[in-house]
Coordinates of C-alpha atoms in Angstrom, one line a residue:
M1 CA 22.9 -40.1 32.7
S2 CA 21.8 -36.9 34.4
T3 CA 22.9 -36.2 38.0
P4 CA 21.0 -34.0 40.5
H5 CA 23.5 -31.2 40.0
D6 CA 24.3 -31.2 36.2
F7 CA 23.7 -28.1 34.0
L8 CA 20.2 -29.1 32.8
A9 CA 18.9 -30.5 36.0
R10 CA 19.6 -27.3 37.8
H11 CA 17.2 -25.6 35.5
H12 CA 14.6 -28.4 35.7
L13 CA 15.2 -29.3 32.1
P14 CA 14.1 -30.8 29.8
S15 CA 10.7 -30.9 31.6
R16 CA 10.3 -27.1 31.6
W17 CA 10.5 -26.6 27.9
Q18 CA 8.2 -29.5 27.0
G19 CA 5.0 -28.7 25.2
K20 CA 5.8 -24.9 24.9
D21 CA 5.9 -22.8 21.7
R22 CA 9.3 -21.4 22.8
F23 CA 11.8 -21.6 25.6
V24 CA 14.2 -18.7 26.2
M25 CA 17.5 -19.2 28.1
L26 CA 20.4 -16.9 29.0
Q27 CA 23.9 -18.0 30.0
F28 CA 26.1 -15.3 31.4
D29 CA 29.4 -16.9 30.1
F30 CA 29.5 -19.1 27.1
A31 CA 33.0 -20.3 28.0
N32 CA 33.8 -23.5 26.0
G33 CA 30.2 -24.0 25.0
M34 CA 29.5 -27.1 27.1
G35 CA 26.3 -25.8 28.6
F36 CA 24.9 -24.8 25.2
L37 CA 25.9 -28.1 23.6
Q38 CA 24.3 -30.1 26.4
A39 CA 21.1 -28.1 26.1
W40 CA 21.1 -28.5 22.3
Q41 CA 21.6 -32.3 22.5
A42 CA 18.9 -32.7 25.1
W43 CA 16.5 -30.5 23.2
R44 CA 17.2 -32.3 19.9
Q45 CA 16.6 -35.7 21.5
D46 CA 13.4 -34.7 23.3
P47 CA 10.2 -35.6 21.3
Q48 CA 8.2 -33.2 23.5
R49 CA 10.6 -30.3 23.1
S50 CA 9.4 -26.7 22.6
Q51 CA 8.8 -25.6 19.0
R52 CA 11.7 -23.2 19.3
L53 CA 14.6 -22.8 21.6
Y54 CA 16.2 -19.3 21.9
Y55 CA 19.6 -19.5 23.6
F56 CA 21.4 -16.2 24.5
A57 CA 25.0 -16.4 25.6
M58 CA 27.4 -13.6 26.6
I59 CA 30.9 -14.0 25.3
K60 CA 34.1 -13.3 27.2
E61 CA 36.8 -15.5 25.7
A62 CA 35.0 -18.4 24.0
D63 CA 37.1 -21.4 23.2
L64 CA 35.9 -23.8 20.6
T65 CA 39.3 -25.3 19.8
A66 CA 38.4 -28.5 21.6
C67 CA 35.2 -30.4 22.1
P68 CA 34.3 -30.4 25.8
Q69 CA 32.8 -34.0 25.6
P70 CA 33.2 -36.8 23.0
E71 CA 29.5 -37.4 22.7
L72 CA 29.1 -33.7 21.7
A73 CA 31.6 -33.9 18.9
G74 CA 29.1 -33.7 16.1
L75 CA 27.2 -30.7 17.5
H76 CA 30.5 -29.0 18.3
A77 CA 31.7 -29.4 14.7
E78 CA 28.4 -28.0 13.3
L79 CA 28.6 -25.0 15.7
A80 CA 32.3 -24.4 14.9
S81 CA 31.5 -24.4 11.1
Q82 CA 29.0 -21.5 11.7
W83 CA 31.0 -19.5 14.2
P84 CA 30.9 -15.8 13.3
A85 CA 34.1 -14.1 12.3
L86 CA 33.0 -10.7 13.7
K87 CA 33.2 -10.6 17.5
R88 CA 30.9 -7.6 18.0
G89 CA 27.3 -7.1 19.1
F90 CA 24.6 -9.7 18.6
Q91 CA 25.5 -12.6 16.3
R92 CA 22.7 -15.1 15.5
I93 CA 23.3 -18.7 14.5
H94 CA 20.4 -20.6 13.1
L95 CA 20.4 -24.3 13.9
E96 CA 18.0 -27.2 13.4
N97 CA 16.5 -25.5 10.3
G98 CA 15.8 -22.3 12.3
S99 CA 14.1 -23.9 15.3
L100 CA 17.0 -23.3 17.5
I101 CA 18.6 -19.9 17.5
L102 CA 21.8 -19.2 19.4
T103 CA 22.6 -15.5 19.9
L104 CA 26.1 -14.8 20.9
M105 CA 26.4 -11.4 22.7
W106 CA 29.8 -9.8 22.4
G107 CA 30.6 -6.8 24.5
E108 CA 30.3 -5.5 28.1
P109 CA 27.8 -7.7 30.0
L110 CA 25.7 -4.8 31.4
A111 CA 25.3 -3.2 28.0
Q112 CA 24.4 -6.5 26.4
L113 CA 21.7 -7.2 29.1
R114 CA 20.2 -3.7 28.5
S115 CA 20.3 -4.4 24.7
L116 CA 18.3 -7.6 25.0
N117 CA 14.5 -7.7 24.4
A118 CA 13.2 -11.0 25.7
T119 CA 11.3 -12.6 28.5
L120 CA 13.5 -15.3 29.9
D121 CA 12.5 -18.8 31.1
A122 CA 15.9 -19.6 32.5
A123 CA 19.1 -17.6 33.3
D124 CA 22.4 -19.3 34.2
I125 CA 24.7 -17.0 36.2
N126 CA 28.0 -18.7 35.8
T127 CA 30.2 -15.7 36.4
D128 CA 30.9 -13.4 39.3
N129 CA 31.7 -9.7 39.8
L130 CA 28.2 -8.6 38.9
S131 CA 26.8 -5.3 40.2
A132 CA 23.4 -4.4 41.4
A133 CA 22.8 -2.8 37.9
H134 CA 23.4 -6.2 36.3
Y135 CA 20.7 -7.8 38.5
K136 CA 18.3 -5.0 37.9
A137 CA 18.8 -5.4 34.1
L138 CA 18.2 -9.1 34.6
W139 CA 15.0 -8.4 36.6
R140 CA 13.7 -6.4 33.6
L141 CA 13.9 -9.6 31.5
S142 CA 12.1 -11.8 34.1
S143 CA 8.6 -13.1 34.6
A144 CA 7.1 -15.1 37.5
N145 CA 8.2 -18.2 35.6
T146 CA 11.9 -17.3 35.2
R147 CA 14.2 -19.7 37.0
I148 CA 17.6 -18.3 38.0
V149 CA 20.6 -20.5 38.8
T150 CA 23.7 -18.9 40.2
H151 CA 27.0 -20.5 40.9
H152 CA 28.3 -17.6 43.0
K153 CA 26.9 -16.5 46.3
S154 CA 28.4 -13.1 46.0
G155 CA 25.3 -11.8 44.3
E156 CA 22.8 -13.2 46.9
A157 CA 22.0 -9.7 48.4
H158 CA 21.5 -8.2 44.9
L159 CA 19.2 -11.0 43.8
K160 CA 17.1 -10.6 46.9
S161 CA 16.9 -6.9 46.4
A162 CA 15.8 -7.4 42.8
G163 CA 13.0 -9.7 43.9
Y164 CA 14.3 -13.2 43.6
A165 CA 13.5 -15.8 46.2
M166 CA 16.6 -18.1 46.1
V167 CA 17.1 -21.5 47.7
D168 CA 20.6 -22.8 48.6
F169 CA 21.5 -26.2 47.1
G170 CA 25.1 -26.2 48.3
D171 CA 27.2 -25.6 45.3
Y172 CA 24.6 -23.4 43.6
Q173 CA 21.5 -21.4 44.3
A174 CA 18.2 -21.4 42.4
G175 CA 14.9 -19.6 42.5
Q176 CA 12.3 -17.5 40.8
C177 CA 11.3 -13.9 40.7
S178 CA 8.7 -13.2 43.3
R179 CA 7.8 -9.7 42.1
P180 CA 8.4 -9.6 38.3
P181 CA 8.0 -6.5 36.2
F182 CA 4.6 -5.8 34.7
D183 CA 4.3 -7.2 31.2
K184 CA 3.2 -4.4 28.9
A185 CA 3.6 -6.3 25.6
P186 CA 0.3 -6.4 23.7
Q187 CA -1.3 -9.8 23.3
H188 CA -2.8 -10.5 19.9
P189 CA -4.9 -13.3 18.4
R190 CA -2.8 -15.1 15.8
H191 CA -4.5 -13.6 12.8
A192 CA -3.1 -10.7 10.7
M193 CA -4.1 -8.9 7.6
I194 CA -1.1 -7.8 5.5
I195 CA -1.4 -5.2 2.7
G196 CA 1.2 -5.6 -0.1
A197 CA 2.7 -8.8 -1.5
G198 CA 6.2 -7.7 -2.4
L199 CA 9.4 -8.7 -0.5
A200 CA 8.2 -6.9 2.6
G201 CA 4.7 -8.3 2.7
T202 CA 5.6 -11.9 1.8
S203 CA 8.5 -12.0 4.2
I204 CA 6.4 -11.0 7.2
A205 CA 3.7 -13.4 6.1
E206 CA 6.2 -16.2 6.0
R207 CA 7.6 -15.4 9.4
L208 CA 4.2 -15.2 11.0
A209 CA 2.9 -18.3 9.3
A210 CA 5.9 -20.2 10.6
R211 CA 4.5 -19.3 14.1
D212 CA 1.1 -20.7 13.2
W213 CA -0.5 -17.3 12.5
K214 CA -3.4 -17.1 10.0
I215 CA -2.6 -14.6 7.3
D216 CA -4.8 -12.7 4.9
L217 CA -2.4 -11.1 2.3
L218 CA -4.0 -8.5 0.0
E219 CA -2.3 -7.4 -3.2
A220 CA -3.6 -4.6 -5.4
Q221 CA -2.2 -6.0 -8.7
D222 CA -3.1 -9.2 -10.4
E223 CA 0.2 -10.9 -9.3
I224 CA 2.6 -10.6 -6.5
A225 CA 6.0 -8.8 -6.6
S226 CA 4.8 -6.3 -9.2
Q227 CA 6.9 -3.3 -8.2
S228 CA 10.6 -3.2 -7.1
S229 CA 10.3 -6.8 -6.0
G230 CA 9.7 -7.8 -9.6
N231 CA 13.2 -6.8 -10.8
H232 CA 15.1 -9.5 -12.6
A233 CA 17.8 -9.8 -9.9
G234 CA 19.0 -7.8 -6.9
L235 CA 22.1 -7.8 -4.7
F236 CA 22.6 -8.0 -0.9
H237 CA 25.8 -7.2 1.1
P238 CA 26.7 -5.5 4.3
S239 CA 27.7 -1.9 4.6
A240 CA 30.4 -0.5 6.8
S241 CA 31.2 2.9 8.4
R242 CA 34.0 4.4 10.5
D243 CA 31.7 4.7 13.5
D244 CA 29.9 1.4 12.9
N245 CA 26.6 3.2 12.8
A246 CA 23.0 1.8 12.8
P247 CA 22.8 1.3 9.0
A248 CA 26.1 -0.7 9.0
R249 CA 25.0 -2.9 11.9
L250 CA 21.5 -3.4 10.5
S251 CA 22.9 -4.4 7.1
R252 CA 25.2 -7.0 8.7
A253 CA 22.4 -8.5 10.7
G254 CA 20.1 -8.3 7.7
C255 CA 22.4 -10.0 5.2
A256 CA 23.1 -12.8 7.7
E257 CA 19.4 -13.3 8.2
T258 CA 18.8 -13.2 4.4
R259 CA 21.5 -15.9 3.7
Q260 CA 20.0 -18.2 6.3
H261 CA 16.4 -17.6 5.2
L262 CA 17.3 -18.4 1.5
A263 CA 19.0 -21.6 2.7
R264 CA 15.9 -22.6 4.6
L265 CA 13.7 -22.1 1.5
Q266 CA 16.1 -24.1 -0.6
N267 CA 16.3 -26.9 2.0
A268 CA 12.5 -27.1 1.9
G269 CA 12.7 -28.0 -1.8
L270 CA 11.3 -24.6 -3.0
E271 CA 12.2 -23.0 -6.2
V272 CA 14.2 -20.0 -5.2
F273 CA 17.0 -18.5 -7.4
F274 CA 20.0 -17.0 -5.5
G275 CA 23.7 -17.3 -5.1
I276 CA 26.3 -16.4 -2.4
D277 CA 29.3 -15.8 -4.6
G278 CA 30.8 -12.5 -3.5
I279 CA 30.4 -8.8 -4.4
L280 CA 32.9 -6.1 -5.1
Q281 CA 31.9 -2.5 -4.1
V282 CA 34.0 -0.2 -6.2
A283 CA 35.2 3.1 -4.7
K284 CA 33.8 6.1 -6.5
D285 CA 37.0 8.2 -6.3
D286 CA 40.4 8.3 -4.7
E287 CA 39.1 10.0 -1.5
Q288 CA 36.5 7.3 -0.9
A289 CA 39.1 4.6 -1.6
L290 CA 41.3 5.9 1.2
L291 CA 38.4 5.9 3.6
M292 CA 37.4 2.4 2.6
Q293 CA 40.9 1.1 3.2
E294 CA 40.8 2.6 6.7
I295 CA 37.5 1.1 7.6
A296 CA 38.4 -2.3 6.3
Q297 CA 41.3 -2.6 8.7
D298 CA 38.8 -2.9 11.6
L299 CA 36.8 -5.8 10.1
P300 CA 37.7 -9.5 9.6
V301 CA 38.3 -10.5 6.0
E302 CA 35.3 -12.9 6.2
V303 CA 33.1 -9.8 6.4
L304 CA 34.9 -7.5 4.0
S305 CA 38.4 -6.7 2.9
W306 CA 40.0 -4.0 0.7
V307 CA 41.3 -5.1 -2.6
A308 CA 43.4 -2.9 -4.9
Q309 CA 42.7 -2.7 -8.7
D310 CA 45.2 -5.4 -9.6
T311 CA 43.7 -7.9 -7.1
A312 CA 40.2 -6.8 -8.2
M313 CA 41.0 -7.5 -11.8
Q314 CA 42.1 -11.1 -10.9
L315 CA 38.7 -11.5 -9.1
L316 CA 36.6 -10.1 -11.9
G317 CA 38.4 -10.8 -15.1
E318 CA 38.0 -7.0 -15.8
R319 CA 39.8 -4.0 -14.4
P320 CA 37.5 -1.8 -12.3
S321 CA 37.9 2.0 -12.1
H322 CA 39.2 1.8 -8.5
G323 CA 39.8 -0.8 -5.9
G324 CA 37.1 -1.6 -3.5
W325 CA 35.5 -3.7 -0.7
W326 CA 35.3 -7.4 -1.4
F327 CA 32.3 -9.0 0.4
P328 CA 32.9 -12.8 0.2
Q329 CA 29.4 -13.5 1.5
G330 CA 27.7 -11.0 -0.7
G331 CA 24.9 -12.5 -2.8
W332 CA 22.2 -12.0 -5.3
A333 CA 18.6 -13.3 -5.7
N334 CA 15.7 -13.2 -8.0
P335 CA 13.2 -11.3 -5.7
T336 CA 10.1 -12.7 -7.4
S337 CA 11.1 -16.3 -6.7
V338 CA 11.8 -15.4 -3.0
C339 CA 8.3 -13.9 -2.8
H340 CA 6.7 -17.0 -4.2
A341 CA 8.7 -19.3 -1.9
N342 CA 7.6 -17.2 1.1
L343 CA 4.0 -18.1 0.4
R344 CA 4.3 -21.9 0.6
S345 CA 2.4 -22.1 3.9
E346 CA -1.3 -23.1 3.9
Q347 CA -1.7 -20.5 6.7
I348 CA -1.4 -17.7 4.1
Q349 CA -4.4 -16.8 2.0
L350 CA -3.3 -14.6 -0.9
R351 CA -5.9 -12.3 -2.6
C352 CA -4.7 -10.5 -5.7
N353 CA -6.7 -7.8 -7.4
S354 CA -7.6 -6.5 -4.0
R355 CA -6.8 -2.8 -3.9
V356 CA -7.5 -1.4 -0.5
A357 CA -9.0 2.1 -0.6
Q358 CA -9.9 2.4 3.1
L359 CA -8.8 1.1 6.4
V360 CA -11.5 1.0 9.2
Q361 CA -10.6 0.4 12.8
T362 CA -13.3 -1.5 14.7
G363 CA -13.7 -3.0 18.2
E364 CA -12.4 -6.3 16.9
G365 CA -9.5 -5.0 14.9
W366 CA -9.2 -3.7 11.3
Q367 CA -11.2 -3.9 8.1
A368 CA -9.9 -3.3 4.6
R369 CA -12.4 -2.0 2.1
D370 CA -12.2 -1.3 -1.6
A371 CA -13.2 1.8 -3.5
L372 CA -16.9 0.8 -3.5
G373 CA -16.9 0.1 0.3
Y374 CA -16.9 -3.7 0.0
L375 CA -15.1 -5.7 2.7
L376 CA -11.9 -7.3 1.4
A377 CA -10.6 -8.7 4.7
A378 CA -10.7 -8.2 8.4
A379 CA -8.3 -9.2 11.2
P380 CA -7.3 -8.2 14.7
V381 CA -3.8 -7.2 13.5
L382 CA -3.1 -4.9 10.5
I383 CA 0.4 -4.8 8.8
V384 CA 1.0 -2.2 6.1
A385 CA 3.7 -3.4 3.8
N386 CA 2.7 -1.7 0.6
A387 CA 5.5 0.9 0.3
T388 CA 4.4 4.5 -0.2
E389 CA 0.8 3.4 -1.0
A390 CA 0.5 3.3 2.8
L391 CA 0.5 7.1 2.8
A392 CA -3.0 7.3 1.3
L393 CA -4.4 4.7 3.7
L394 CA -3.0 6.3 6.9
P395 CA -2.9 10.0 6.1
K396 CA -3.1 11.2 9.7
L397 CA 0.1 9.5 10.6
E398 CA 2.2 11.6 8.1
L399 CA 4.5 8.6 7.5
P400 CA 8.0 9.8 6.6
L401 CA 8.1 8.1 3.2
S402 CA 9.1 9.2 -0.3
K403 CA 9.7 7.4 -3.6
T404 CA 11.8 7.8 -6.7
L405 CA 11.2 6.3 -10.1
R406 CA 14.1 4.0 -11.0
S407 CA 15.1 2.1 -14.1
T408 CA 16.8 -1.3 -14.2
T409 CA 18.2 -2.5 -17.5
L410 CA 18.9 -6.1 -18.8
I411 CA 22.0 -6.9 -20.8
P412 CA 23.0 -10.2 -22.4
A413 CA 24.8 -12.6 -20.1
S414 CA 28.6 -12.5 -20.2
D415 CA 31.6 -14.2 -18.7
T416 CA 33.0 -11.1 -17.2
P417 CA 32.9 -9.6 -14.7
Q418 CA 33.0 -12.9 -12.9
H419 CA 31.3 -11.4 -9.8
S420 CA 28.7 -8.8 -9.0
L421 CA 29.7 -5.2 -8.7
T422 CA 28.2 -2.2 -6.9
G423 CA 29.3 1.4 -6.6
S424 CA 27.9 4.3 -8.6
G425 CA 25.9 1.6 -10.4
Y426 CA 25.6 -2.2 -10.1
I427 CA 25.7 -5.3 -12.2
T428 CA 24.3 -8.7 -11.1
P429 CA 25.4 -12.2 -12.1
A430 CA 23.8 -13.9 -15.1
F431 CA 20.3 -15.3 -14.5
K432 CA 18.2 -16.9 -17.3
G433 CA 20.5 -15.4 -20.0
Y434 CA 20.6 -11.8 -18.7
R435 CA 22.4 -9.6 -16.3
C436 CA 20.7 -6.7 -14.6
I437 CA 22.3 -3.2 -14.2
G438 CA 21.0 -0.1 -12.6
A439 CA 19.3 1.7 -11.1
A440 CA 19.3 5.2 -12.6
E441 CA 16.6 7.7 -11.5
V442 CA 14.0 8.4 -14.2
R443 CA 13.8 12.1 -14.6
G444 CA 11.0 13.8 -16.5
N445 CA 9.6 10.4 -17.6
D446 CA 12.6 10.1 -19.9
L447 CA 13.1 6.3 -19.9
T448 CA 15.7 6.4 -22.7
S449 CA 18.0 8.7 -20.8
A450 CA 17.7 6.6 -17.7
E451 CA 18.7 3.5 -19.6
Q452 CA 21.7 5.2 -21.1
R453 CA 22.8 6.3 -17.7
N454 CA 22.7 2.7 -16.5
L455 CA 24.9 1.7 -19.4
A456 CA 27.2 4.7 -18.7
E457 CA 27.5 3.8 -15.0
L458 CA 28.5 0.2 -16.0
Q459 CA 31.2 1.6 -18.3
A460 CA 32.4 3.9 -15.4
L461 CA 32.7 0.9 -13.1
L462 CA 34.6 -1.1 -15.7
P463 CA 36.2 1.3 -18.1
E464 CA 37.8 -1.4 -20.3
L465 CA 34.7 -3.5 -20.7
A466 CA 33.5 -3.9 -24.2
P467 CA 30.4 -1.8 -24.9
V468 CA 27.2 -3.7 -24.2
Q469 CA 23.6 -3.2 -25.6
S470 CA 20.4 -3.1 -23.6
V471 CA 17.8 -5.7 -24.3
G472 CA 15.1 -3.8 -22.3
S473 CA 14.5 -1.8 -19.2
R474 CA 12.0 -1.9 -16.4
V475 CA 10.9 1.1 -14.2
C476 CA 9.5 1.0 -10.7
F477 CA 9.3 3.2 -7.7
R478 CA 11.8 2.8 -4.9
P479 CA 10.3 3.5 -1.5
N480 CA 12.5 5.4 1.0
S481 CA 12.2 6.8 4.5
L482 CA 13.6 10.2 5.3
D483 CA 16.7 8.7 7.1
R484 CA 17.1 5.8 4.7
L485 CA 16.3 3.2 7.4
P486 CA 13.1 1.0 7.3
L487 CA 10.0 1.6 9.4
V488 CA 9.4 -1.6 11.3
G489 CA 7.0 -2.1 14.3
A490 CA 3.9 -0.6 15.9
L491 CA 2.5 2.5 14.3
P492 CA 2.2 5.6 16.3
D493 CA -1.1 7.2 17.2
P494 CA -0.3 11.0 17.2
Q495 CA -4.0 11.9 17.8
N496 CA -3.9 10.5 21.3
I497 CA -0.7 12.2 22.6
K498 CA -1.8 13.9 25.8
T499 CA 1.4 14.3 27.7
A500 CA 5.0 15.4 27.2
I501 CA 7.0 13.0 25.0
H502 CA 10.6 12.3 25.7
Q503 CA 11.1 8.6 24.9
L504 CA 9.7 6.2 22.3
H505 CA 7.9 4.1 24.8
Q506 CA 5.8 7.2 25.8
I507 CA 4.3 7.5 22.3
P508 CA 0.9 5.9 22.1
R509 CA 0.4 3.3 19.4
L510 CA -2.5 2.5 17.1
K511 CA -4.0 -0.6 18.6
G512 CA -3.1 -3.7 16.4
A513 CA -1.5 -1.6 13.6
Y514 CA 2.0 -2.3 12.4
A515 CA 4.3 -1.4 9.5
L516 CA 7.1 -2.9 7.4
L517 CA 8.0 -0.1 5.1
G518 CA 10.8 2.0 3.6
L519 CA 13.2 -0.7 2.5
G520 CA 14.6 1.5 -0.2
S521 CA 17.4 0.0 -2.3
R522 CA 18.1 -2.7 0.3
G523 CA 15.1 -4.9 0.0
L524 CA 17.0 -8.1 0.0
S525 CA 19.3 -6.9 2.8
W526 CA 16.6 -5.8 5.1
A527 CA 13.3 -7.5 4.4
M528 CA 14.0 -10.7 6.2
I529 CA 15.5 -9.2 9.4
A530 CA 12.8 -6.6 9.4
A531 CA 10.1 -9.4 9.1
E532 CA 11.8 -11.4 11.8
A533 CA 11.9 -8.4 14.1
L534 CA 8.2 -7.6 13.5
A535 CA 7.1 -11.3 13.9
C536 CA 9.0 -11.5 17.2
Q537 CA 7.3 -8.3 18.4
L538 CA 3.9 -9.6 17.5
N539 CA 4.4 -13.1 18.8
G540 CA 6.2 -12.1 22.0
D541 CA 9.4 -13.8 20.9
P542 CA 12.9 -12.5 21.8
A543 CA 14.0 -9.7 19.4
P544 CA 16.7 -10.6 16.9
L545 CA 18.3 -7.1 17.2
E546 CA 19.7 -5.0 20.0
S547 CA 17.4 -2.4 21.6
D548 CA 19.1 0.6 19.9
L549 CA 18.6 -0.9 16.5
L550 CA 15.0 -1.6 17.2
H551 CA 14.6 2.1 18.2
A552 CA 16.5 3.1 15.0
I553 CA 13.8 1.4 12.8
D554 CA 10.8 2.2 15.0
P555 CA 8.0 3.9 12.9
A556 CA 7.5 6.4 15.7
R557 CA 11.1 7.8 15.7
F558 CA 10.3 10.7 13.5
L559 CA 7.4 11.7 15.7
L560 CA 9.7 11.6 18.7
R561 CA 12.2 13.9 17.0
K562 CA 9.4 16.3 16.2
Y563 CA 8.4 16.5 19.8
R564 CA 11.9 16.8 21.0
Q565 CA 12.6 19.6 18.6
G566 CA 9.5 21.4 19.7
L567 CA 10.6 21.1 23.3
N568 CA 14.0 22.4 22.6
E569 CA 12.6 25.4 20.7
Q570 CA 10.2 26.1 23.5
Q571 CA 13.1 26.0 26.1
A572 CA 15.2 28.3 23.9
K573 CA 12.4 30.9 24.0
I574 CA 12.5 30.9 27.8
K575 CA 14.8 33.7 28.9
P576 CA 16.6 33.5 32.2
Q577 CA 15.3 35.8 34.9

């Protein structure tokens, strides 16, 4: 039975989330999880609940060793089973088949507040010692409908200064923002035209369709997944670096999103072929082996661990050339099956044999036309997800994309190695009687030499492996960006730059035009998190990634570097008087 002063009642819940597409809540200290578990239970039991609940919680010293209340035991056990091993940055936990997303925010509170991209419906300040900077950062996340509840009166002056009109209820204060920041986020009709039906295009189609968007998906070929997404099998696993750089963090978030996405597809009864059975990344030489050992010391074994050759041999049933990183949650998937499963929604209209030759911007949005000028589709929102083919459609943007022709080779299924391997080459698990190795660059259109290099790389990874024979190879282009990170988000509009450019937000954007490009060799690792990030941007949902990672994959980042470089060169020419 609720009391006038319990956790949910203070936020006027559950009534405030009822009938909404989403409800977004922030708790400053997760503590023992009681607040979240109460909210989860009430939301689950409410037939009028919001379609999605986003719950952000800052972590100090979370304690899940004991359930805070007996009636929450089932939820507590489910949460504990999914608790992340890595206590760093944003960690997302998908619950209720993806309708409830808990984001645990590890780190210094002010930095985490500044990393968050969301508009809050509720914020629970259950900690003290917050500065004016904390409340200013909180104000940035507020709207006129954001309700703040604070348990400490020490921040009263800061809240008033930040524009919150608070009412004292004795043991807590509550109120709303009387002068919220101006909302600059674009508002779009829920209708998008997506060009390209590989992993990138089908993933963003699935994520938007799940939000009730209407999708027109155009594919130039006579079937989907015709390029790199048509490979027999692919691998996904995190990467790591000494400085925990953007690619490492993005790969961790991406692989976690991929695992949960594949599980959702499977739980929906769809035919998707994948496995989460571990991957060994073999060191290329002794120098890299030493570096990998050093990096592994800073990460929990649930993420990765260093294994020496003898231990690796026990894992694989074959002796690798060196030790390496063992990723226990590394996995594989047949990309084509993922693409087909992504298109299960009736909201998605797929049109194959629809090669777009021209994009036309109109007052209502965008039109896609074929080589003869016939209209293929039109929508308020355009998303280009057709790899380097986007270069010809948007030549004025000078998108920083390149491609290399790569070969993947099939070999007969075998008992060893017992897990997937990566390194200078790779080998996937057996699927439908074959294993896939690759992916050598095809030079001078010499397909035979590329196939032989694939076989040679496998032999280099496993020197004692009995020689294997190819049963066929497949070539396709691998799309890359210049910095090996994807391009995800609103496309820049360089023709309309009229002032000095110093930050990404100053770069004008093409109205209603977005990209999901440049996945490179990490399609399975990055497609799902990239699609989720873009869908959140389009739908006004909280971003799944920290701000600096969103900036790292912003399609306008290269344009910003160009202008910054030009400014620096101009300043260097100015001689002191």
